[in-house]
PDB file of C-alpha atoms in Angstrom:
ATOM      1  CA  MET A   1      17.162  12.392   2.426  1.00  0.00           C
ATOM      2  CA  LYS A   2      15.678   8.534   2.297  1.00  0.00           C
ATOM      3  CA  ALA A   3      11.811   8.211   2.246  1.00  0.00           C
ATOM      4  CA  ASN A   4       9.597   5.002   2.139  1.00  0.00           C
ATOM      5  CA  GLN A   5       6.048   5.067   1.280  1.00  0.00           C
ATOM      6  CA  LEU A   6       3.926   1.298   1.199  1.00  0.00           C
ATOM      7  CA  VAL A   7       0.559   2.334  -0.615  1.00  0.00           C
ATOM      8  CA  GLY A   8      -2.092  -0.363  -1.258  1.00  0.00           C
ATOM      9  CA  GLN A   9      -4.617  -2.625   0.844  1.00  0.00           C
ATOM     10  CA  ASN A  10      -2.687  -3.693   4.393  1.00  0.00           C
ATOM     11  CA  GLU A  11      -1.915  -7.314   4.964  1.00  0.00           C
ATOM     12  CA  VAL A  12      -4.513  -9.777   4.163  1.00  0.00           C
ATOM     13  CA  SER A  13      -5.356 -12.012   7.661  1.00  0.00           C
ATOM     14  CA  ASN A  14      -6.019 -15.527   7.279  1.00  0.00           C
ATOM     15  CA  LYS A  15      -9.847 -15.577   8.367  1.00  0.00           C
ATOM     16  CA  ALA A  16      -9.668 -13.093   5.471  1.00  0.00           C
ATOM     17  CA  GLY A  17      -7.733 -14.983   2.652  1.00  0.00           C
ATOM     18  CA  ILE A  18      -9.722 -18.168   3.267  1.00  0.00           C
ATOM     19  CA  VAL A  19     -13.058 -15.880   2.677  1.00  0.00           C
ATOM     20  CA  ILE A  20     -11.384 -14.863  -0.075  1.00  0.00           C
ATOM     21  CA  VAL A  21     -10.211 -18.038  -1.508  1.00  0.00           C
ATOM     22  CA  LEU A  22     -13.798 -19.599  -1.496  1.00  0.00           C
ATOM     23  CA  ALA A  23     -15.587 -16.769  -2.601  1.00  0.00           C
ATOM     24  CA  SER A  24     -13.416 -16.551  -6.150  1.00  0.00           C
ATOM     25  CA  LEU A  25     -13.819 -20.582  -6.005  1.00  0.00           C
ATOM     26  CA  ALA A  26     -17.609 -20.060  -5.595  1.00  0.00           C
ATOM     27  CA  ALA A  27     -17.454 -17.389  -8.831  1.00  0.00           C
ATOM     28  CA  LEU A  28     -16.076 -19.350 -10.627  1.00  0.00           C
ATOM     29  CA  TYR A  29     -18.037 -22.604 -10.113  1.00  0.00           C
ATOM     30  CA  LEU A  30     -20.956 -19.929 -11.006  1.00  0.00           C
ATOM     31  CA  ILE A  31     -19.555 -18.977 -14.623  1.00  0.00           C
ATOM     32  CA  SER A  32     -19.079 -23.082 -15.354  1.00  0.00           C
ATOM     33  CA  SER A  33     -22.960 -22.985 -14.298  1.00  0.00           C
ATOM     34  CA  LEU A  34     -23.173 -20.582 -16.949  1.00  0.00           C
ATOM     35  CA  ALA A  35     -20.542 -21.901 -19.582  1.00  0.00           C
ATOM     36  CA  SER A  36     -22.683 -25.410 -19.146  1.00  0.00           C
ATOM     37  CA  ILE A  37     -26.000 -24.137 -19.566  1.00  0.00           C
ATOM     38  CA  LEU A  38     -24.969 -21.958 -22.423  1.00  0.00           C
ATOM     39  CA  SER A  39     -23.802 -25.081 -23.683  1.00  0.00           C
ATOM     40  CA  SER A  40     -26.641 -27.271 -23.139  1.00  0.00           C
ATOM     41  CA  ILE A  41     -29.062 -24.490 -25.379  1.00  0.00           C
ATOM     42  CA  GLY A  42     -26.525 -24.789 -27.919  1.00  0.00           C
ATOM     43  CA  LEU A  43     -23.760 -22.506 -28.391  1.00  0.00           C
ATOM     44  CA  THR A  44     -20.485 -24.021 -29.252  1.00  0.00           C
ATOM     45  CA  PRO A  45     -17.959 -25.530 -26.973  1.00  0.00           C
ATOM     46  CA  LEU A  46     -15.203 -22.777 -28.367  1.00  0.00           C
ATOM     47  CA  PHE A  47     -17.726 -20.028 -26.916  1.00  0.00           C
ATOM     48  CA  THR A  48     -18.304 -21.317 -24.004  1.00  0.00           C
ATOM     49  CA  SER A  49     -14.999 -21.694 -23.249  1.00  0.00           C
ATOM     50  CA  ILE A  50     -14.130 -18.579 -24.398  1.00  0.00           C
ATOM     51  CA  ILE A  51     -16.781 -17.062 -22.317  1.00  0.00           C
ATOM     52  CA  PHE A  52     -15.554 -19.172 -19.129  1.00  0.00           C
ATOM     53  CA  TRP A  53     -12.202 -17.862 -19.726  1.00  0.00           C
ATOM     54  CA  GLY A  54     -12.578 -14.515 -20.379  1.00  0.00           C
ATOM     55  CA  LEU A  55     -14.995 -14.094 -17.184  1.00  0.00           C
ATOM     56  CA  GLY A  56     -12.542 -16.816 -14.675  1.00  0.00           C
ATOM     57  CA  GLY A  57     -10.038 -14.390 -15.529  1.00  0.00           C
ATOM     58  CA  THR A  58     -11.795 -11.117 -15.017  1.00  0.00           C
ATOM     59  CA  VAL A  59     -12.158 -12.396 -11.512  1.00  0.00           C
ATOM     60  CA  CYS A  60      -8.810 -13.123 -10.866  1.00  0.00           C
ATOM     61  CA  VAL A  61      -7.972  -9.830 -12.183  1.00  0.00           C
ATOM     62  CA  ILE A  62     -10.015  -8.105  -9.615  1.00  0.00           C
ATOM     63  CA  VAL A  63      -9.388 -10.346  -6.887  1.00  0.00           C
ATOM     64  CA  TYR A  64      -5.624  -9.490  -7.760  1.00  0.00           C
ATOM     65  CA  TYR A  65      -5.742  -5.212  -8.054  1.00  0.00           C
ATOM     66  CA  LEU A  66      -8.215  -5.594  -4.708  1.00  0.00           C
ATOM     67  CA  PHE A  67      -6.079  -7.597  -2.458  1.00  0.00           C
ATOM     68  CA  ILE A  68      -2.892  -8.273  -3.284  1.00  0.00           C
ATOM     69  CA  ILE A  69      -1.324  -5.764  -5.200  1.00  0.00           C
ATOM     70  CA  ARG A  70       0.284  -3.241  -3.199  1.00  0.00           C
ATOM     71  CA  TYR A  71       3.208  -0.673  -4.939  1.00  0.00           C
ATOM     72  CA  LEU A  72       6.252   0.861  -2.315  1.00  0.00           C
ATOM     73  CA  TYR A  73       7.719   4.013  -3.198  1.00  0.00           C
ATOM     74  CA  SER A  74      11.073   4.804  -2.743  1.00  0.00           C
ATOM     75  CA  VAL A  75      13.269   8.233  -2.708  1.00  0.00           C
ATOM     76  CA  ASP A  76      17.087   8.187  -1.482  1.00  0.00           C
ATOM     77  CA  GLY A  77      19.593  10.512  -2.623  1.00  0.00           C
ATOM     78  CA  VAL A  78      19.867  10.435  -6.031  1.00  0.00           C
ATOM     79  CA  LYS A  79      16.952   8.183  -7.625  1.00  0.00           C
ATOM     80  CA  VAL A  80      12.834   7.105  -7.139  1.00  0.00           C
ATOM     81  CA  THR A  81      11.611   3.955  -7.368  1.00  0.00           C
ATOM     82  CA  ILE A  82       8.386   2.044  -7.302  1.00  0.00           C
ATOM     83  CA  GLU A  83       8.035  -0.895  -7.326  1.00  0.00           C
ATOM     84  CA  ARG A  84       5.553  -3.854  -6.588  1.00  0.00           C
ATOM     85  CA  VAL A  85       4.501  -5.367  -3.562  1.00  0.00           C
ATOM     86  CA  TYR A  86       2.886  -9.035  -4.221  1.00  0.00           C
ATOM     87  CA  HIS A  87       3.040 -10.879  -0.796  1.00  0.00           C
ATOM     88  CA  LYS A  88       5.921  -9.583   1.061  1.00  0.00           C
ATOM     89  CA  LYS A  89       8.394  -9.853  -1.994  1.00  0.00           C
ATOM     90  CA  PRO A  90       8.952  -6.265  -3.536  1.00  0.00           C
ATOM     91  CA  ARG A  91       9.664  -6.543  -7.866  1.00  0.00           C
ATOM     92  CA  PRO A  92      10.761  -3.414  -9.632  1.00  0.00           C
ATOM     93  CA  MET A  93       8.288  -1.357 -12.025  1.00  0.00           C
ATOM     94  CA  ILE A  94      10.593   2.057 -12.783  1.00  0.00           C
ATOM     95  CA  GLU A  95      13.495   4.011 -11.665  1.00  0.00           C
ATOM     96  CA  PHE A  96      14.703   6.847 -13.124  1.00  0.00           C
ATOM     97  CA  MET A  97      16.971   9.321 -11.192  1.00  0.00           C
ATOM     98  CA  LYS A  98      15.899  12.220  -9.397  1.00  0.00           C
ATOM     99  CA  ARG A  99      18.015  14.994 -11.852  1.00  0.00           C
ATOM    100  CA  ASP A 100      16.239  13.337 -14.792  1.00  0.00           C
ATOM    101  CA  ILE A 101      12.971  14.743 -13.498  1.00  0.00           C
ATOM    102  CA  LEU A 102      11.454  17.452 -15.516  1.00  0.00           C
ATOM    103  CA  PHE A 103       7.528  17.684 -14.590  1.00  0.00           C
ATOM    104  CA  ILE A 104       5.922  17.436 -10.650  1.00  0.00           C
ATOM    105  CA  GLY A 105       2.049  18.222 -10.934  1.00  0.00           C
ATOM    106  CA  CYS A 106      -1.534  16.964 -11.759  1.00  0.00           C
ATOM    107  CA  ALA A 107      -1.775  14.442 -14.939  1.00  0.00           C
ATOM    108  CA  GLU A 108      -3.446  17.032 -17.534  1.00  0.00           C
ATOM    109  CA  ASP A 109      -0.670  19.906 -16.916  1.00  0.00           C
ATOM    110  CA  ALA A 110       1.642  17.295 -17.536  1.00  0.00           C
ATOM    111  CA  ILE A 111      -0.142  16.321 -21.003  1.00  0.00           C
ATOM    112  CA  LYS A 112      -0.611  20.121 -21.608  1.00  0.00           C
ATOM    113  CA  LYS A 113       2.569  20.636 -21.258  1.00  0.00           C
ATOM    114  CA  HIS A 114       4.402  17.585 -22.586  1.00  0.00           C
ATOM    115  CA  GLY A 115       1.711  16.001 -25.018  1.00  0.00           C
ATOM    116  CA  LYS A 116       0.776  12.561 -24.743  1.00  0.00           C
ATOM    117  CA  ILE A 117       3.805  10.328 -23.802  1.00  0.00           C
ATOM    118  CA  LYS A 118       4.069   7.329 -22.156  1.00  0.00           C
ATOM    119  CA  THR A 119       2.820   6.712 -18.570  1.00  0.00           C
ATOM    120  CA  HIS A 120       2.773   4.071 -15.828  1.00  0.00           C
ATOM    121  CA  LYS A 121       0.580   3.934 -13.032  1.00  0.00           C
ATOM    122  CA  ALA A 122       0.916   2.888  -9.460  1.00  0.00           C
ATOM    123  CA  ILE A 123      -1.980   4.046  -7.485  1.00  0.00           C
ATOM    124  CA  ARG A 124      -4.467   2.499  -5.194  1.00  0.00           C
ATOM    125  CA  ARG A 125      -8.203   3.703  -4.446  1.00  0.00           C
ATOM    126  CA  THR A 126      -7.907   3.245  -1.092  1.00  0.00           C
ATOM    127  CA  ASN A 127      -4.907   5.516  -0.593  1.00  0.00           C
ATOM    128  CA  PRO A 128      -6.050   8.755   0.184  1.00  0.00           C
ATOM    129  CA  ASN A 129      -3.912  11.254  -1.178  1.00  0.00           C
ATOM    130  CA  LYS A 130      -3.775  12.800  -4.511  1.00  0.00           C
ATOM    131  CA  PRO A 131      -2.278  11.353  -7.437  1.00  0.00           C
ATOM    132  CA  VAL A 132       0.855  13.258  -9.149  1.00  0.00           C
ATOM    133  CA  ALA A 133       2.225  13.284 -12.155  1.00  0.00           C
ATOM    134  CA  VAL A 134       6.211  12.950 -12.939  1.00  0.00           C
ATOM    135  CA  VAL A 135       7.291  13.345 -15.980  1.00  0.00           C
ATOM    136  CA  PHE A 136      11.171  12.153 -16.374  1.00  0.00           C
ATOM    137  CA  LYS A 137      13.710  11.752 -18.999  1.00  0.00           C
ATOM    138  CA  ARG A 138      14.414   7.709 -19.427  1.00  0.00           C
ATOM    139  CA  ALA A 139      16.775   6.588 -21.958  1.00  0.00           C
ATOM    140  CA  GLY A 140      16.205   9.083 -23.955  1.00  0.00           C
ATOM    141  CA  GLU A 141      12.434   9.787 -24.019  1.00  0.00           C
ATOM    142  CA  LYS A 142       9.685  11.233 -21.407  1.00  0.00           C
ATOM    143  CA  GLN A 143       7.617   9.314 -19.282  1.00  0.00           C
ATOM    144  CA  MET A 144       4.569   9.505 -17.060  1.00  0.00           C
ATOM    145  CA  LEU A 145       4.506   8.214 -13.470  1.00  0.00           C
ATOM    146  CA  ILE A 146       1.209   8.352 -11.814  1.00  0.00           C
ATOM    147  CA  PHE A 147       1.609   8.063  -8.362  1.00  0.00           C
ATOM    148  CA  GLN A 148      -0.230   8.861  -4.434  1.00  0.00           C
ATOM    149  CA  PRO A 149       2.737  10.273  -2.777  1.00  0.00           C
ATOM    150  CA  ASN A 150       2.976  11.314   0.500  1.00  0.00           C
ATOM    151  CA  GLU A 151       4.345  14.688   1.934  1.00  0.00           C
ATOM    152  CA  GLU A 152       7.859  12.980   2.712  1.00  0.00           C
ATOM    153  CA  ILE A 153       8.205  11.414  -0.685  1.00  0.00           C
ATOM    154  CA  LEU A 154       7.557  14.482  -2.237  1.00  0.00           C
ATOM    155  CA  LYS A 155       9.273  16.406  -0.431  1.00  0.00           C
ATOM    156  CA  ALA A 156      12.713  13.923  -1.176  1.00  0.00           C
ATOM    157  CA  MET A 157      11.594  14.449  -4.831  1.00  0.00           C
ATOM    158  CA  SER A 158      12.155  17.594  -4.406  1.00  0.00           C
ATOM    159  CA  GLU A 159      15.608  18.207  -2.749  1.00  0.00           C
ATOM    160  CA  LYS A 160      18.291  18.276  -4.332  1.00  0.00           C
TER     161      LYS A 160
END
């Protein structure tokens, strides 16, 4: 059984995209003004540039996570694939075989049972599905994936 699920913000319309870009530019302008004000009161150029790039980078990361990135969960007969989707282009994030799954449940139970292990997260706050943790073996080490699958994905993962 093959199952796919796209998780994240729906495609942004042209009008919304223009508003997002203008709001981001306005935020960067305000940050630049703040850096100029801080520079005029005697702070060093190095410190003001660190503030500018730090706050500007934060604005970019917020826009990126809220409006750009989505996740595509795919389960086919033998493997589970999670991809990051930028605009319409999926890029691989993680892939593992269904036979290598050791645990499926909540993250707290996974940590209790398997200890602290490398964790991959593919979740969105806007998704109504509850997060699910999957512990699997990959390249000889245990890893955990936290994602928000629908019933179809969970059913496809549990099939042998």
